[in-house]
Coordinates of N, CA and C in Angstrom, one line a residue:
M688 N 7.0 16.8 -10.4 CA 7.1 16.5 -9.0 C 6.0 15.4 -8.6
I689 N 4.8 15.6 -8.9 CA 3.7 14.7 -8.6 C 3.9 13.4 -9.4
G690 N 4.3 13.5 -10.6 CA 4.6 12.3 -11.4 C 5.6 11.4 -10.8
K691 N 6.7 12.0 -10.4 CA 7.8 11.2 -9.8 C 7.3 10.6 -8.5
N692 N 6.5 11.3 -7.7 CA 6.0 10.7 -6.4 C 5.1 9.5 -6.7
I693 N 4.2 9.6 -7.7 CA 3.3 8.6 -8.1 C 4.1 7.4 -8.6
T694 N 5.1 7.6 -9.5 CA 5.9 6.5 -10.0 C 6.6 5.7 -8.9
E695 N 7.2 6.5 -8.0 CA 8.0 5.9 -6.9 C 7.1 5.1 -6.0
I696 N 6.0 5.6 -5.6 CA 5.1 4.9 -4.7 C 4.5 3.7 -5.3
R697 N 4.1 3.9 -6.6 CA 3.5 2.8 -7.4 C 4.4 1.6 -7.4
K698 N 5.7 1.9 -7.7 CA 6.6 0.8 -7.8 C 6.9 0.1 -6.5
K699 N 7.0 0.9 -5.4 CA 7.2 0.4 -4.1 C 6.0 -0.4 -3.6
R700 N 4.8 -0.1 -4.1 CA 3.6 -0.8 -3.7 C 3.5 -2.1 -4.6
G701 N 4.3 -2.2 -5.6 CA 4.3 -3.4 -6.4 C 3.2 -3.4 -7.6
Y702 N 2.7 -2.2 -7.9 CA 1.8 -2.1 -9.0 C 2.5 -1.8 -10.3
T703 N 1.9 -2.4 -11.4 CA 2.4 -2.0 -12.7 C 1.6 -0.7 -13.1
L704 N 2.0 -0.1 -14.1 CA 1.3 1.1 -14.7 C -0.1 0.7 -15.0
S705 N -0.3 -0.4 -15.7 CA -1.6 -0.9 -16.1 C -2.5 -1.2 -14.9
E706 N -2.0 -1.8 -13.9 CA -2.8 -2.2 -12.7 C -3.3 -0.9 -12.0
L707 N -2.4 0.1 -11.8 CA -2.8 1.3 -11.1 C -3.8 2.0 -11.9
A708 N -3.6 2.1 -13.2 CA -4.5 2.8 -14.1 C -5.9 2.2 -14.0
E709 N -6.0 0.8 -14.0 CA -7.2 0.1 -14.0 C -7.9 0.4 -12.6
L710 N -7.2 0.2 -11.5 CA -7.7 0.4 -10.2 C -8.2 1.8 -9.9
A711 N -7.5 2.8 -10.5 CA -7.9 4.2 -10.4 C -8.9 4.6 -11.4
N712 N -9.3 3.7 -12.3 CA -10.3 4.0 -13.3 C -9.9 5.2 -14.3
I713 N -8.6 5.1 -14.7 CA -8.1 6.1 -15.7 C -7.3 5.3 -16.7
S714 N -7.1 6.0 -17.9 CA -6.4 5.2 -18.9 C -4.9 5.1 -18.6
K715 N -4.3 4.1 -19.1 CA -2.9 3.8 -18.9 C -2.1 5.0 -19.5
S716 N -2.5 5.4 -20.7 CA -1.7 6.5 -21.3 C -1.8 7.8 -20.5
Y717 N -3.0 8.1 -19.9 CA -3.1 9.3 -19.1 C -2.3 9.2 -17.8
L718 N -2.3 8.0 -17.2 CA -1.4 7.8 -16.0 C 0.1 8.0 -16.4
S719 N 0.4 7.4 -17.5 CA 1.8 7.5 -18.0 C 2.2 8.9 -18.2
N720 N 1.3 9.7 -18.8 CA 1.6 11.1 -19.0 C 1.8 11.9 -17.7
I721 N 1.0 11.5 -16.7 CA 1.1 12.2 -15.4 C 2.5 11.8 -14.8
E722 N 2.8 10.5 -14.8 CA 4.1 10.1 -14.2 C 5.3 10.7 -14.9
R723 N 5.2 10.9 -16.2 CA 6.3 11.4 -16.9 C 6.3 13.0 -17.0
D724 N 5.4 13.5 -16.2 CA 5.2 15.0 -16.1 C 4.9 15.6 -17.5
I725 N 4.3 14.9 -18.4 CA 3.8 15.5 -19.6 C 2.5 16.2 -19.3
N726 N 1.7 15.6 -18.5 CA 0.5 16.2 -18.0 C 0.8 16.7 -16.6
K727 N 1.1 18.0 -16.5 CA 1.6 18.5 -15.2 C 0.4 19.0 -14.3
N728 N -0.8 19.0 -14.9 CA -1.9 19.6 -14.2 C -3.1 18.6 -14.2
P729 N -3.0 17.4 -13.7 CA -4.1 16.5 -13.7 C -5.2 17.0 -12.7
S730 N -6.4 16.6 -12.9 CA -7.5 17.0 -12.0 C -7.3 16.5 -10.6
I731 N -7.8 17.2 -9.6 CA -7.7 16.8 -8.2 C -8.5 15.4 -8.0
H732 N -9.5 15.2 -8.8 CA -10.3 14.0 -8.7 C -9.5 12.8 -9.1
V733 N -8.7 13.0 -10.2 CA -7.8 11.9 -10.6 C -6.7 11.6 -9.6
I734 N -6.1 12.6 -9.1 CA -5.1 12.5 -8.1 C -5.6 11.8 -6.9
K735 N -6.8 12.2 -6.5 CA -7.5 11.6 -5.3 C -7.7 10.1 -5.5
R736 N -8.1 9.7 -6.7 CA -8.3 8.3 -7.0 C -7.0 7.5 -6.9
I737 N -6.0 8.1 -7.5 CA -4.6 7.5 -7.4 C -4.2 7.3 -6.0
A738 N -4.3 8.4 -5.2 CA -3.9 8.3 -3.8 C -4.7 7.3 -3.0
E739 N -5.9 7.1 -3.3 CA -6.7 6.1 -2.6 C -6.2 4.7 -2.9
V740 N -5.9 4.4 -4.2 CA -5.5 3.1 -4.6 C -4.1 2.8 -4.0
L741 N -3.2 3.9 -3.9 CA -1.9 3.7 -3.4 C -1.9 3.8 -1.8
H742 N -3.0 4.0 -1.2 CA -3.2 4.1 0.2 C -2.2 5.2 0.8
V743 N -2.3 6.4 0.2 CA -1.5 7.5 0.7 C -2.4 8.7 0.8
D744 N -1.9 9.6 1.7 CA -2.7 10.9 1.9 C -2.5 11.8 0.7
L745 N -3.6 12.3 0.2 CA -3.6 13.2 -1.0 C -2.6 14.4 -0.9
I746 N -2.6 15.0 0.3 CA -1.7 16.2 0.5 C -0.3 15.8 0.4
K747 N 0.1 14.7 1.1 CA 1.4 14.2 1.1 C 1.9 13.8 -0.3
L748 N 0.9 13.2 -1.1 CA 1.3 12.8 -2.5 C 1.7 14.0 -3.3
L749 N 1.0 15.1 -3.0 CA 1.3 16.4 -3.8 C 2.6 17.0 -3.4
K750 N 3.1 16.8 -2.2 CA 4.3 17.4 -1.7 C 5.6 16.7 -2.2
S751 N 6.6 17.5 -2.4 CA 7.9 17.0 -2.8 C 8.6 16.3 -1.7
G752 N 9.1 15.1 -1.9 CA 9.9 14.4 -0.8 C 9.1 14.1 0.4
A753 N 7.8 13.9 0.3 CA 6.9 13.7 1.4 C 7.1 12.3 2.0
Y754 N 7.5 11.3 1.3 CA 7.6 10.0 1.8 C 9.0 9.5 1.9
K755 N 9.3 8.8 2.9 CA 10.6 8.2 3.1 C 10.5 6.7 2.7
D756 N 11.6 6.2 2.2 CA 11.6 4.8 1.8 C 11.2 3.8 2.9
S757 N 11.7 4.1 4.1 CA 11.4 3.1 5.2 C 9.9 3.0 5.5
Q758 N 9.2 4.1 5.4 CA 7.8 4.1 5.6 C 7.1 3.3 4.5
L759 N 7.5 3.4 3.3 CA 6.8 2.7 2.2 C 7.2 1.2 2.3
E760 N 8.5 0.9 2.7 CA 8.9 -0.5 2.8 C 8.1 -1.2 3.9
F761 N 7.9 -0.5 5.0 CA 7.2 -1.1 6.1 C 5.8 -1.4 5.7
E762 N 5.1 -0.5 5.0 CA 3.8 -0.7 4.5 C 3.7 -1.9 3.5
K763 N 4.8 -1.9 2.6 CA 4.8 -3.0 1.6 C 5.0 -4.3 2.3
E764 N 5.7 -4.4 3.4 CA 5.9 -5.7 4.2 C 4.5 -6.2 4.6
W765 N 3.7 -5.3 5.1 CA 2.3 -5.7 5.6 C 1.5 -6.2 4.4
V766 N 1.6 -5.5 3.3 CA 0.8 -5.9 2.1 C 1.3 -7.3 1.6
D767 N 2.6 -7.5 1.6 CA 3.2 -8.8 1.2 C 2.7 -9.9 2.2
F768 N 2.7 -9.6 3.5 CA 2.2 -10.5 4.5 C 0.7 -10.9 4.2
L769 N -0.1 -9.9 3.9 CA -1.5 -10.2 3.6 C -1.6 -11.1 2.4
Y770 N -0.8 -10.8 1.4 CA -0.8 -11.7 0.2 C -0.4 -13.1 0.5
E771 N 0.5 -13.3 1.4 CA 1.0 -14.6 1.8 C -0.2 -15.3 2.5
L772 N -0.9 -14.6 3.4 CA -2.0 -15.2 4.1 C -3.1 -15.7 3.1
K773 N -3.3 -14.8 2.1 CA -4.3 -15.1 1.1 C -3.9 -16.4 0.3
E774 N -2.6 -16.5 0.0 CA -2.1 -17.6 -0.8 C -2.2 -18.9 0.1
L775 N -2.2 -18.8 1.4 CA -2.4 -19.9 2.3 C -3.9 -20.3 2.4
G776 N -4.7 -19.5 1.8 CA -6.1 -19.9 1.8 C -6.9 -19.2 2.9
I777 N -6.3 -18.3 3.6 CA -7.0 -17.6 4.7 C -7.8 -16.5 4.2
Q778 N -9.1 -16.6 4.5 CA -10.0 -15.5 4.1 C -10.0 -14.4 5.0
K779 N -10.5 -13.2 4.5 CA -10.5 -12.0 5.4 C -11.3 -12.2 6.6
E780 N -12.4 -13.0 6.5 CA -13.3 -13.2 7.6 C -12.6 -14.0 8.7
E781 N -11.6 -14.8 8.3 CA -10.9 -15.7 9.3 C -9.8 -15.0 10.1
I782 N -9.4 -13.8 9.7 CA -8.3 -13.1 10.3 C -8.5 -13.0 11.8
Q783 N -9.7 -12.6 12.2 CA -10.0 -12.4 13.6 C -9.7 -13.7 14.4
E784 N -10.1 -14.8 13.8 CA -9.9 -16.1 14.5 C -8.4 -16.3 14.8
Y785 N -7.5 -16.0 13.9 CA -6.1 -16.2 14.0 C -5.5 -15.2 15.0
R786 N -6.2 -14.1 15.3 CA -5.7 -13.1 16.2 C -5.4 -13.7 17.6
T787 N -6.3 -14.6 18.0 CA -6.1 -15.2 19.3 C -4.8 -16.0 19.4
V788 N -4.5 -16.7 18.3 CA -3.3 -17.5 18.2 C -2.1 -16.6 18.3
I789 N -2.1 -15.5 17.5 CA -1.0 -14.6 17.5 C -0.8 -13.9 18.9
E790 N -1.9 -13.6 19.5 CA -1.8 -13.0 20.9 C -1.2 -13.9 21.9
F791 N -1.6 -15.2 21.7 CA -1.0 -16.2 22.6 C 0.5 -16.4 22.4
I792 N 0.9 -16.4 21.2 CA 2.3 -16.5 20.9 C 3.1 -15.3 21.4
K793 N 2.5 -14.2 21.2 CA 3.1 -12.9 21.7 C 3.2 -13.0 23.3
W794 N 2.2 -13.5 23.9 CA 2.2 -13.6 25.4 C 3.3 -14.5 25.8
Q795 N 3.4 -15.7 25.1 CA 4.5 -16.6 25.5 C 5.9 -16.0 25.4
K796 N 6.1 -15.2 24.4 CA 7.4 -14.6 24.2 C 7.6 -13.6 25.3
E797 N 6.6 -12.9 25.7 CA 6.8 -11.9 26.7 C 6.8 -12.5 28.2
N798 N 6.4 -13.7 28.3 CA 6.4 -14.4 29.6 C 7.1 -15.7 29.5
P799 N 8.4 -15.7 29.3 CA 9.1 -17.0 29.2 C 9.1 -17.7 30.5
K800 N 9.1 -19.0 30.5 CA 9.2 -19.8 31.7 C 10.6 -19.6 32.4
S801 N 10.6 -19.3 33.6 CA 11.8 -19.2 34.3 C 12.2 -20.4 35.1
G802 N 13.4 -20.8 35.0 CA 13.8 -21.9 35.8 C 14.2 -23.1 35.1

């Protein structure tokens, strides 16, 4: 159950097995064994690290069928958007500066000129 959840969420987040293992600071073979339910009882500390990397709640990760595809896809869209910003050369520190532009565009859409 937990292995299937990890595999599904990992793939939807766009991580390879190697990437998730490295980010969670566990071996690739250990993660593979968890995902394939060979290791059915991983430590709570390992599962917590995996959950943190995947940006999911630990309790929900442990539950069967806890995540809906639409929720993961929505989150993946935001992650993809942030990667696009990074590719454009926008630094994290600059995001707040762009907020004003975004708020202005939103205001324009909400207040179209009449007439």
